[in-house]
PDB file of C-alpha atoms and ligand atoms in Angstrom:
ATOM      1  CA  MET A  11      -9.615 164.940 -42.322  1.00  0.00           C
ATOM      2  CA  PRO A  12      -8.888 168.298 -40.676  1.00  0.00           C
ATOM      3  CA  PHE A  13      -5.359 167.103 -39.823  1.00  0.00           C
ATOM      4  CA  THR A  14      -2.611 164.747 -40.948  1.00  0.00           C
ATOM      5  CA  ILE A  15      -2.110 161.541 -38.959  1.00  0.00           C
ATOM      6  CA  LYS A  16       1.468 160.591 -38.133  1.00  0.00           C
ATOM      7  CA  PRO A  17       1.479 157.162 -36.454  1.00  0.00           C
ATOM      8  CA  VAL A  18       4.035 156.370 -33.744  1.00  0.00           C
ATOM      9  CA  THR A  19       3.740 152.665 -34.579  1.00  0.00           C
ATOM     10  CA  PRO A  20       1.520 151.209 -37.322  1.00  0.00           C
ATOM     11  CA  THR A  21      -1.159 150.354 -34.712  1.00  0.00           C
ATOM     12  CA  PHE A  22      -0.672 152.416 -31.533  1.00  0.00           C
ATOM     13  CA  ALA A  23      -0.440 156.140 -30.754  1.00  0.00           C
ATOM     14  CA  CYS A  24      -0.326 158.946 -33.287  1.00  0.00           C
ATOM     15  CA  GLU A  25       0.303 162.639 -33.694  1.00  0.00           C
ATOM     16  CA  LEU A  26      -2.451 164.769 -35.242  1.00  0.00           C
ATOM     17  CA  ILE A  27      -0.767 167.528 -37.213  1.00  0.00           C
ATOM     18  CA  GLY A  28      -2.143 170.767 -38.604  1.00  0.00           C
ATOM     19  CA  ALA A  29      -5.026 171.680 -36.292  1.00  0.00           C
ATOM     20  CA  ASP A  30      -5.373 174.770 -34.095  1.00  0.00           C
ATOM     21  CA  LEU A  31      -7.964 173.897 -31.460  1.00  0.00           C
ATOM     22  CA  ARG A  32      -8.378 177.537 -30.442  1.00  0.00           C
ATOM     23  CA  VAL A  33     -10.284 178.100 -33.685  1.00  0.00           C
ATOM     24  CA  GLU A  34     -11.180 174.582 -34.844  1.00  0.00           C
ATOM     25  CA  SER A  35     -13.118 173.076 -31.938  1.00  0.00           C
ATOM     26  CA  THR A  36     -15.959 171.697 -34.026  1.00  0.00           C
ATOM     27  CA  PRO A  37     -18.023 168.489 -34.020  1.00  0.00           C
ATOM     28  CA  GLN A  38     -16.256 167.553 -37.267  1.00  0.00           C
ATOM     29  CA  MET A  39     -12.878 167.909 -35.550  1.00  0.00           C
ATOM     30  CA  ALA A  40     -14.084 165.743 -32.648  1.00  0.00           C
ATOM     31  CA  GLU A  41     -15.421 163.030 -34.980  1.00  0.00           C
ATOM     32  CA  ALA A  42     -12.180 162.964 -36.988  1.00  0.00           C
ATOM     33  CA  THR A  43     -10.234 162.714 -33.725  1.00  0.00           C
ATOM     34  CA  MET A  44     -12.412 159.825 -32.553  1.00  0.00           C
ATOM     35  CA  GLN A  45     -11.786 158.024 -35.849  1.00  0.00           C
ATOM     36  CA  ALA A  46      -8.045 158.389 -35.288  1.00  0.00           C
ATOM     37  CA  MET A  47      -8.510 157.171 -31.705  1.00  0.00           C
ATOM     38  CA  ASP A  48     -10.432 154.123 -32.963  1.00  0.00           C
ATOM     39  CA  ALA A  49      -7.306 153.114 -34.856  1.00  0.00           C
ATOM     40  CA  TYR A  50      -4.518 154.268 -32.531  1.00  0.00           C
ATOM     41  CA  GLY A  51      -5.965 154.505 -28.979  1.00  0.00           C
ATOM     42  CA  VAL A  52      -3.761 157.494 -28.050  1.00  0.00           C
ATOM     43  CA  SER A  53      -3.247 160.731 -29.973  1.00  0.00           C
ATOM     44  CA  VAL A  54      -1.593 164.072 -29.405  1.00  0.00           C
ATOM     45  CA  PHE A  55      -2.075 167.566 -30.785  1.00  0.00           C
ATOM     46  CA  ARG A  56       1.213 169.459 -30.307  1.00  0.00           C
ATOM     47  CA  ASP A  57       1.617 173.203 -29.683  1.00  0.00           C
ATOM     48  CA  GLN A  58      -1.952 173.940 -28.560  1.00  0.00           C
ATOM     49  CA  GLN A  59      -1.883 177.173 -26.555  1.00  0.00           C
ATOM     50  CA  ILE A  60      -5.336 176.673 -25.083  1.00  0.00           C
ATOM     51  CA  GLY A  61      -6.767 177.768 -21.761  1.00  0.00           C
ATOM     52  CA  ASP A  62      -9.148 176.055 -19.370  1.00  0.00           C
ATOM     53  CA  GLU A  63     -12.329 177.225 -21.099  1.00  0.00           C
ATOM     54  CA  GLN A  64     -11.096 176.095 -24.516  1.00  0.00           C
ATOM     55  CA  GLN A  65     -10.041 172.705 -23.174  1.00  0.00           C
ATOM     56  CA  ILE A  66     -13.465 172.185 -21.600  1.00  0.00           C
ATOM     57  CA  ALA A  67     -15.293 173.319 -24.747  1.00  0.00           C
ATOM     58  CA  PHE A  68     -13.272 170.960 -26.972  1.00  0.00           C
ATOM     59  CA  SER A  69     -13.688 168.053 -24.537  1.00  0.00           C
ATOM     60  CA  ARG A  70     -17.473 168.479 -24.393  1.00  0.00           C
ATOM     61  CA  LEU A  71     -17.626 167.665 -28.106  1.00  0.00           C
ATOM     62  CA  PHE A  72     -16.767 164.056 -27.142  1.00  0.00           C
ATOM     63  CA  GLY A  73     -19.578 163.680 -24.593  1.00  0.00           C
ATOM     64  CA  PRO A  74     -20.582 164.725 -21.072  1.00  0.00           C
ATOM     65  CA  LEU A  75     -17.651 165.364 -18.739  1.00  0.00           C
ATOM     66  CA  GLU A  76     -16.891 164.036 -15.279  1.00  0.00           C
ATOM     67  CA  SER A  77     -16.595 166.428 -12.348  1.00  0.00           C
ATOM     68  CA  SER A  78     -13.494 166.206 -10.191  1.00  0.00           C
ATOM     69  CA  PRO A  79     -14.214 165.067  -6.630  1.00  0.00           C
ATOM     70  CA  HIS A  80     -11.146 167.006  -5.396  1.00  0.00           C
ATOM     71  CA  PHE A  81     -10.075 164.173  -3.159  1.00  0.00           C
ATOM     72  CA  GLY A  82      -7.116 164.813  -0.900  1.00  0.00           C
ATOM     73  CA  ARG A  83      -7.343 168.593  -0.957  1.00  0.00           C
ATOM     74  CA  GLY A  84      -5.705 170.673   1.757  1.00  0.00           C
ATOM     75  CA  SER A  85      -7.223 171.696   5.036  1.00  0.00           C
ATOM     76  CA  GLN A  86      -8.642 174.824   3.454  1.00  0.00           C
ATOM     77  CA  GLU A  87     -11.603 174.081   1.242  1.00  0.00           C
ATOM     78  CA  VAL A  88      -9.816 175.777  -1.618  1.00  0.00           C
ATOM     79  CA  VAL A  89      -8.980 174.121  -4.905  1.00  0.00           C
ATOM     80  CA  ARG A  90      -6.591 175.236  -7.598  1.00  0.00           C
ATOM     81  CA  MET A  91      -8.910 174.525 -10.513  1.00  0.00           C
ATOM     82  CA  LYS A  92     -11.502 177.105 -11.414  1.00  0.00           C
ATOM     83  CA  TYR A  93     -13.871 174.619 -13.054  1.00  0.00           C
ATOM     84  CA  PRO A  94     -15.103 171.275 -11.660  1.00  0.00           C
ATOM     85  CA  GLU A  95     -14.514 169.640 -15.062  1.00  0.00           C
ATOM     86  CA  LEU A  96     -10.753 170.061 -14.610  1.00  0.00           C
ATOM     87  CA  PHE A  97      -8.787 167.380 -12.779  1.00  0.00           C
ATOM     88  CA  ASP A  98      -5.636 168.803 -11.250  1.00  0.00           C
ATOM     89  CA  VAL A  99      -2.675 166.721 -12.459  1.00  0.00           C
ATOM     90  CA  SER A 100       0.070 168.702 -10.771  1.00  0.00           C
ATOM     91  CA  ASN A 101       2.369 168.752  -7.761  1.00  0.00           C
ATOM     92  CA  LEU A 102       1.119 172.208  -6.756  1.00  0.00           C
ATOM     93  CA  ASP A 103      -1.125 173.500  -3.990  1.00  0.00           C
ATOM     94  CA  GLU A 104      -3.855 176.155  -4.176  1.00  0.00           C
ATOM     95  CA  ASN A 105      -1.180 178.882  -3.898  1.00  0.00           C
ATOM     96  CA  ASN A 106       0.767 177.375  -6.811  1.00  0.00           C
ATOM     97  CA  GLN A 107       3.514 176.196  -4.472  1.00  0.00           C
ATOM     98  CA  ILE A 108       5.020 172.705  -4.626  1.00  0.00           C
ATOM     99  CA  LEU A 109       3.111 170.426  -2.255  1.00  0.00           C
ATOM    100  CA  GLU A 110       4.599 169.821   1.168  1.00  0.00           C
ATOM    101  CA  ASP A 111       5.989 166.376   1.886  1.00  0.00           C
ATOM    102  CA  SER A 112       3.166 165.763   4.364  1.00  0.00           C
ATOM    103  CA  ASP A 113       0.341 166.937   2.073  1.00  0.00           C
ATOM    104  CA  ARG A 114      -2.092 164.064   1.553  1.00  0.00           C
ATOM    105  CA  ARG A 115      -2.577 165.089  -2.084  1.00  0.00           C
ATOM    106  CA  ARG A 116       0.944 163.748  -2.671  1.00  0.00           C
ATOM    107  CA  ALA A 117      -0.001 160.267  -1.496  1.00  0.00           C
ATOM    108  CA  TYR A 118      -3.244 160.373  -3.480  1.00  0.00           C
ATOM    109  CA  ARG A 119      -1.480 161.347  -6.707  1.00  0.00           C
ATOM    110  CA  ASN A 120       1.324 158.828  -6.189  1.00  0.00           C
ATOM    111  CA  ALA A 121      -1.193 156.167  -7.140  1.00  0.00           C
ATOM    112  CA  ASN A 122      -0.889 157.493 -10.711  1.00  0.00           C
ATOM    113  CA  LEU A 123       2.534 155.827 -10.880  1.00  0.00           C
ATOM    114  CA  MET A 124       0.727 152.477 -11.074  1.00  0.00           C
ATOM    115  CA  TRP A 125      -0.816 151.222 -14.320  1.00  0.00           C
ATOM    116  CA  HIS A 126      -4.470 152.206 -14.407  1.00  0.00           C
ATOM    117  CA  THR A 127      -7.449 153.340 -16.427  1.00  0.00           C
ATOM    118  CA  ASP A 128      -9.159 156.499 -15.229  1.00  0.00           C
ATOM    119  CA  SER A 129     -12.351 156.062 -13.227  1.00  0.00           C
ATOM    120  CA  SER A 130     -12.554 152.285 -13.701  1.00  0.00           C
ATOM    121  CA  PHE A 131     -14.002 152.286 -10.157  1.00  0.00           C
ATOM    122  CA  GLN A 132     -17.098 154.112 -11.391  1.00  0.00           C
ATOM    123  CA  PRO A 133     -20.030 152.495 -13.193  1.00  0.00           C
ATOM    124  CA  GLY A 134     -19.372 152.940 -16.905  1.00  0.00           C
ATOM    125  CA  GLY A 135     -15.702 153.820 -16.276  1.00  0.00           C
ATOM    126  CA  ALA A 136     -14.318 156.706 -18.318  1.00  0.00           C
ATOM    127  CA  GLY A 137     -14.304 157.277 -22.055  1.00  0.00           C
ATOM    128  CA  TYR A 138     -11.622 159.612 -23.367  1.00  0.00           C
ATOM    129  CA  SER A 139      -9.237 161.463 -21.090  1.00  0.00           C
ATOM    130  CA  ILE A 140      -7.811 164.710 -22.447  1.00  0.00           C
ATOM    131  CA  LEU A 141      -4.680 166.084 -20.795  1.00  0.00           C
ATOM    132  CA  SER A 142      -3.234 169.534 -21.434  1.00  0.00           C
ATOM    133  CA  ALA A 143       0.406 170.279 -20.568  1.00  0.00           C
ATOM    134  CA  ARG A 144       0.856 173.789 -19.126  1.00  0.00           C
ATOM    135  CA  VAL A 145       4.117 173.392 -17.158  1.00  0.00           C
ATOM    136  CA  ILE A 146       6.447 170.410 -17.405  1.00  0.00           C
ATOM    137  CA  PRO A 147       9.644 169.547 -15.529  1.00  0.00           C
ATOM    138  CA  GLY A 148      13.027 169.423 -17.208  1.00  0.00           C
ATOM    139  CA  ALA A 149      13.401 165.668 -16.919  1.00  0.00           C
ATOM    140  CA  GLY A 150      11.211 162.642 -16.262  1.00  0.00           C
ATOM    141  CA  ALA A 151       7.439 162.757 -15.817  1.00  0.00           C
ATOM    142  CA  ASP A 152       6.737 160.926 -19.065  1.00  0.00           C
ATOM    143  CA  THR A 153       3.396 159.144 -19.346  1.00  0.00           C
ATOM    144  CA  GLU A 154       3.355 155.530 -20.512  1.00  0.00           C
ATOM    145  CA  PHE A 155       0.449 153.917 -22.329  1.00  0.00           C
ATOM    146  CA  ALA A 156      -0.269 150.233 -22.905  1.00  0.00           C
ATOM    147  CA  ASP A 157      -2.353 148.990 -25.835  1.00  0.00           C
ATOM    148  CA  MET A 158      -4.890 146.647 -24.260  1.00  0.00           C
ATOM    149  CA  ARG A 159      -6.310 145.636 -27.659  1.00  0.00           C
ATOM    150  CA  ALA A 160      -2.941 144.368 -28.902  1.00  0.00           C
ATOM    151  CA  ALA A 161      -2.348 142.691 -25.541  1.00  0.00           C
ATOM    152  CA  TYR A 162      -5.693 140.894 -25.759  1.00  0.00           C
ATOM    153  CA  ASP A 163      -5.040 139.821 -29.351  1.00  0.00           C
ATOM    154  CA  ALA A 164      -1.662 138.363 -28.328  1.00  0.00           C
ATOM    155  CA  LEU A 165      -3.024 136.265 -25.452  1.00  0.00           C
ATOM    156  CA  PRO A 166      -2.881 132.485 -25.880  1.00  0.00           C
ATOM    157  CA  SER A 167      -6.273 131.134 -26.871  1.00  0.00           C
ATOM    158  CA  ASP A 168      -6.660 129.120 -23.650  1.00  0.00           C
ATOM    159  CA  MET A 169      -6.216 132.321 -21.627  1.00  0.00           C
ATOM    160  CA  LYS A 170      -8.799 134.086 -23.804  1.00  0.00           C
ATOM    161  CA  ARG A 171     -11.251 131.285 -23.036  1.00  0.00           C
ATOM    162  CA  ARG A 172     -10.410 131.397 -19.307  1.00  0.00           C
ATOM    163  CA  ILE A 173     -11.098 135.112 -18.907  1.00  0.00           C
ATOM    164  CA  GLU A 174     -14.117 135.532 -21.188  1.00  0.00           C
ATOM    165  CA  GLY A 175     -17.078 136.735 -19.121  1.00  0.00           C
ATOM    166  CA  LEU A 176     -15.078 137.201 -15.898  1.00  0.00           C
ATOM    167  CA  VAL A 177     -16.069 140.158 -13.742  1.00  0.00           C
ATOM    168  CA  VAL A 178     -13.617 142.236 -11.687  1.00  0.00           C
ATOM    169  CA  GLU A 179     -14.352 144.523  -8.768  1.00  0.00           C
ATOM    170  CA  HIS A 180     -12.648 147.929  -9.056  1.00  0.00           C
ATOM    171  CA  SER A 181     -12.164 150.232  -6.095  1.00  0.00           C
ATOM    172  CA  ALA A 182     -10.291 153.510  -5.666  1.00  0.00           C
ATOM    173  CA  PHE A 183      -9.936 152.508  -2.027  1.00  0.00           C
ATOM    174  CA  TYR A 184      -7.952 149.407  -3.053  1.00  0.00           C
ATOM    175  CA  SER A 185      -5.476 151.233  -5.335  1.00  0.00           C
ATOM    176  CA  ARG A 186      -4.915 154.167  -2.967  1.00  0.00           C
ATOM    177  CA  LYS A 187      -4.311 151.862  -0.038  1.00  0.00           C
ATOM    178  CA  LEU A 188      -1.468 150.277  -2.010  1.00  0.00           C
ATOM    179  CA  VAL A 189       0.378 153.623  -1.871  1.00  0.00           C
ATOM    180  CA  GLY A 190      -0.517 154.414   1.728  1.00  0.00           C
ATOM    181  CA  PHE A 191      -3.387 156.865   1.140  1.00  0.00           C
ATOM    182  CA  GLU A 192      -6.302 156.545   3.542  1.00  0.00           C
ATOM    183  CA  PHE A 193      -9.730 157.818   2.554  1.00  0.00           C
ATOM    184  CA  THR A 194     -11.931 159.571   5.063  1.00  0.00           C
ATOM    185  CA  GLU A 195     -15.272 157.948   5.826  1.00  0.00           C
ATOM    186  CA  GLU A 196     -17.063 160.610   3.799  1.00  0.00           C
ATOM    187  CA  GLU A 197     -14.786 160.034   0.805  1.00  0.00           C
ATOM    188  CA  LEU A 198     -15.373 156.290   1.023  1.00  0.00           C
ATOM    189  CA  GLN A 199     -19.104 156.826   0.821  1.00  0.00           C
ATOM    190  CA  ARG A 200     -18.630 158.800  -2.391  1.00  0.00           C
ATOM    191  CA  ARG A 201     -16.536 156.065  -4.012  1.00  0.00           C
ATOM    192  CA  ARG A 202     -18.272 152.714  -3.766  1.00  0.00           C
ATOM    193  CA  PRO A 203     -16.589 149.775  -5.560  1.00  0.00           C
ATOM    194  CA  THR A 204     -17.991 148.799  -8.933  1.00  0.00           C
ATOM    195  CA  LYS A 205     -17.844 145.738 -11.155  1.00  0.00           C
ATOM    196  CA  GLN A 206     -16.435 145.653 -14.693  1.00  0.00           C
ATOM    197  CA  PHE A 207     -15.986 142.924 -17.264  1.00  0.00           C
ATOM    198  CA  LEU A 208     -12.373 141.810 -17.658  1.00  0.00           C
ATOM    199  CA  VAL A 209     -12.759 141.674 -21.435  1.00  0.00           C
ATOM    200  CA  GLN A 210     -14.429 144.633 -23.107  1.00  0.00           C
ATOM    201  CA  THR A 211     -15.581 145.152 -26.687  1.00  0.00           C
ATOM    202  CA  HIS A 212     -15.056 148.696 -27.929  1.00  0.00           C
ATOM    203  CA  PRO A 213     -18.382 150.267 -28.948  1.00  0.00           C
ATOM    204  CA  ARG A 214     -16.909 152.043 -31.991  1.00  0.00           C
ATOM    205  CA  SER A 215     -14.100 149.813 -33.306  1.00  0.00           C
ATOM    206  CA  GLY A 216     -15.597 146.482 -32.218  1.00  0.00           C
ATOM    207  CA  ARG A 217     -12.149 145.366 -31.034  1.00  0.00           C
ATOM    208  CA  LYS A 218     -11.747 143.374 -27.839  1.00  0.00           C
ATOM    209  CA  SER A 219      -9.503 144.632 -25.014  1.00  0.00           C
ATOM    210  CA  LEU A 220      -8.298 143.574 -21.632  1.00  0.00           C
ATOM    211  CA  PHE A 221      -9.757 145.901 -19.021  1.00  0.00           C
ATOM    212  CA  LEU A 222      -7.355 146.196 -16.101  1.00  0.00           C
ATOM    213  CA  ALA A 223      -6.230 148.848 -13.615  1.00  0.00           C
ATOM    214  CA  SER A 224      -4.486 149.258 -10.294  1.00  0.00           C
ATOM    215  CA  HIS A 225      -8.045 149.786  -9.039  1.00  0.00           C
ATOM    216  CA  ALA A 226      -8.836 146.144  -9.942  1.00  0.00           C
ATOM    217  CA  SER A 227      -9.178 144.543  -6.528  1.00  0.00           C
ATOM    218  CA  HIS A 228     -10.275 140.973  -7.189  1.00  0.00           C
ATOM    219  CA  VAL A 229     -12.130 138.690  -9.590  1.00  0.00           C
ATOM    220  CA  VAL A 230     -15.735 138.166  -8.583  1.00  0.00           C
ATOM    221  CA  GLY A 231     -16.481 134.528  -7.690  1.00  0.00           C
ATOM    222  CA  MET A 232     -12.809 133.515  -7.494  1.00  0.00           C
ATOM    223  CA  PRO A 233     -10.695 133.162  -4.316  1.00  0.00           C
ATOM    224  CA  VAL A 234      -9.173 136.603  -3.721  1.00  0.00           C
ATOM    225  CA  GLU A 235      -5.509 135.556  -3.984  1.00  0.00           C
ATOM    226  CA  GLU A 236      -6.142 133.472  -7.109  1.00  0.00           C
ATOM    227  CA  GLY A 237      -7.938 136.386  -8.742  1.00  0.00           C
ATOM    228  CA  ARG A 238      -5.181 138.831  -7.801  1.00  0.00           C
ATOM    229  CA  ALA A 239      -2.555 136.485  -9.240  1.00  0.00           C
ATOM    230  CA  LEU A 240      -4.509 136.350 -12.496  1.00  0.00           C
ATOM    231  CA  LEU A 241      -4.826 140.159 -12.617  1.00  0.00           C
ATOM    232  CA  LYS A 242      -1.097 140.521 -11.927  1.00  0.00           C
ATOM    233  CA  GLU A 243      -0.209 138.021 -14.649  1.00  0.00           C
ATOM    234  CA  LEU A 244      -2.415 139.801 -17.184  1.00  0.00           C
ATOM    235  CA  THR A 245      -1.075 143.240 -16.210  1.00  0.00           C
ATOM    236  CA  GLU A 246       2.522 142.082 -16.605  1.00  0.00           C
ATOM    237  CA  PHE A 247       1.664 140.556 -19.968  1.00  0.00           C
ATOM    238  CA  ALA A 248      -0.164 143.663 -21.211  1.00  0.00           C
ATOM    239  CA  THR A 249       2.581 146.107 -20.211  1.00  0.00           C
ATOM    240  CA  GLN A 250       5.450 144.410 -22.028  1.00  0.00           C
ATOM    241  CA  PRO A 251       7.510 146.869 -24.101  1.00  0.00           C
ATOM    242  CA  GLN A 252       5.950 145.826 -27.419  1.00  0.00           C
ATOM    243  CA  PHE A 253       2.560 147.093 -26.197  1.00  0.00           C
ATOM    244  CA  VAL A 254       3.799 150.352 -24.621  1.00  0.00           C
ATOM    245  CA  TYR A 255       4.147 153.913 -25.921  1.00  0.00           C
ATOM    246  CA  GLN A 256       6.056 156.398 -23.756  1.00  0.00           C
ATOM    247  CA  HIS A 257       4.969 159.990 -24.246  1.00  0.00           C
ATOM    248  CA  LYS A 258       7.591 162.680 -23.694  1.00  0.00           C
ATOM    249  CA  TRP A 259       5.711 165.864 -22.860  1.00  0.00           C
ATOM    250  CA  ARG A 260       6.160 169.290 -24.400  1.00  0.00           C
ATOM    251  CA  VAL A 261       4.372 172.392 -23.154  1.00  0.00           C
ATOM    252  CA  GLY A 262       1.275 172.819 -25.334  1.00  0.00           C
ATOM    253  CA  ASP A 263       0.626 169.102 -25.840  1.00  0.00           C
ATOM    254  CA  LEU A 264      -3.024 168.125 -25.764  1.00  0.00           C
ATOM    255  CA  LEU A 265      -2.997 164.365 -25.399  1.00  0.00           C
ATOM    256  CA  LEU A 266      -6.022 162.106 -25.672  1.00  0.00           C
ATOM    257  CA  TRP A 267      -6.328 158.481 -24.679  1.00  0.00           C
ATOM    258  CA  ASP A 268      -9.213 156.058 -24.739  1.00  0.00           C
ATOM    259  CA  ASN A 269      -9.638 154.470 -21.308  1.00  0.00           C
ATOM    260  CA  ARG A 270     -11.762 151.692 -22.802  1.00  0.00           C
ATOM    261  CA  CYS A 271      -8.776 150.125 -24.562  1.00  0.00           C
ATOM    262  CA  THR A 272      -5.593 151.490 -22.953  1.00  0.00           C
ATOM    263  CA  MET A 273      -3.873 151.671 -19.568  1.00  0.00           C
ATOM    264  CA  HIS A 274      -1.459 154.373 -18.520  1.00  0.00           C
ATOM    265  CA  ARG A 275       0.855 155.421 -15.736  1.00  0.00           C
ATOM    266  CA  ALA A 276       2.923 158.439 -14.764  1.00  0.00           C
ATOM    267  CA  THR A 277       6.684 158.122 -14.350  1.00  0.00           C
ATOM    268  CA  PRO A 278       8.693 159.838 -11.588  1.00  0.00           C
ATOM    269  CA  PHE A 279      10.417 163.219 -11.624  1.00  0.00           C
ATOM    270  CA  ASP A 280      12.039 165.463  -9.020  1.00  0.00           C
ATOM    271  CA  ASP A 281       8.700 166.647  -7.678  1.00  0.00           C
ATOM    272  CA  PHE A 282      10.119 168.393  -4.614  1.00  0.00           C
ATOM    273  CA  SER A 283      12.022 170.934  -6.704  1.00  0.00           C
ATOM    274  CA  GLU A 284      10.430 170.936 -10.179  1.00  0.00           C
ATOM    275  CA  ARG A 285       6.910 172.047 -11.060  1.00  0.00           C
ATOM    276  CA  ARG A 286       4.448 170.107 -13.165  1.00  0.00           C
ATOM    277  CA  ASP A 287       1.021 171.428 -14.133  1.00  0.00           C
ATOM    278  CA  LEU A 288      -1.235 169.366 -16.375  1.00  0.00           C
ATOM    279  CA  ARG A 289      -5.016 169.578 -16.505  1.00  0.00           C
ATOM    280  CA  ARG A 290      -7.300 166.722 -17.391  1.00  0.00           C
ATOM    281  CA  THR A 291     -10.824 166.621 -18.676  1.00  0.00           C
ATOM    282  CA  THR A 292     -12.555 163.245 -18.721  1.00  0.00           C
ATOM    283  CA  VAL A 293     -15.475 162.070 -20.821  1.00  0.00           C
ATOM    284  CA  VAL A 294     -18.048 159.998 -18.939  1.00  0.00           C
ATOM    285  CA  GLY A 295     -17.652 156.327 -19.837  1.00  0.00           C
ATOM    286  CA  ASP A 296     -20.057 153.923 -21.488  1.00  0.00           C
ATOM    287  CA  LEU A 297     -18.797 150.496 -20.387  1.00  0.00           C
ATOM    288  CA  PRO A 298     -21.639 147.986 -20.052  1.00  0.00           C
ATOM    289  CA  LEU A 299     -22.980 147.794 -16.515  1.00  0.00           C
ATOM    290  CA  VAL A 300     -22.430 144.307 -15.114  1.00  0.00           C
ATOM    291  CA  GLU A 301     -25.666 144.220 -13.157  1.00  0.00           C
ATOM    292  CA  MET A 302     -27.664 145.168 -16.261  1.00  0.00           C
ATOM    293  CA  ALA A 303     -25.813 142.671 -18.446  1.00  0.00           C
ATOM    294  CA  GLU A 304     -26.533 139.871 -15.967  1.00  0.00           C
ATOM    295  CA  ALA A 305     -30.223 140.678 -15.708  1.00  0.00           C
TER     296      ALA A 305
HETATM  297 FE1  FE2 B  24      -4.792 158.542 -14.956  1.00  0.00          FE
END
């Protein structure tokens, strides 16, 4: 192992100590990190003074990366990120100023306060997300993670039987509407809903997980309200304190989570007066495609 593993709990979240990713971005480092992620679902390298290029290079060792669609950008077709692989997780505009109250990027990003998995509305979902902390506010803005493997394991057996094989439709339109963000017609065309199994089996660890998100609109083949009640019940169950790790950010943190077996959400801070600048790279997911599995 190119680092020491310091678990937060015996089964969820860990710190990886002793690596400098500026000089140790190697396939061996990525494989060791994935092995730690198989066990703990979330991991953090502290004190990594890396730039955009280094973050992208390290992230590519885990697989192909998503490109940011830059939804909700300002009226100028200018974006703050230099590379399409970087998702802008900040409250800043293209001039590095705090976003205006009326800026639609605010509404779009407010959806991150709800429990979700990244890109669950895309076929295959997302694999690992990798988030680098460049500027953090003085208080608040923690990120919470829920262990969806432990939540699944703790479900009563009759609930496990009830949900096995169920399919859920995920839509970015659904989650954003909940926080008052309206997509343009062109944006809607780029984000069609997709279907995901409610119970997933992790391709590396073989462990089963609940697969939920604020993007989860309804259960396919079930009356909409009944399906939403089921999704709400499962989300409340899975986000009980015993399944949750709350990450308190430090500048230089490089945090990884596995979207296939965790959910996460941002927590509030004074985002009209304090600055927050985090940058995310996202590995393309490999969830089984429902249409293919049904064929
Ligand atoms: Fe997210």
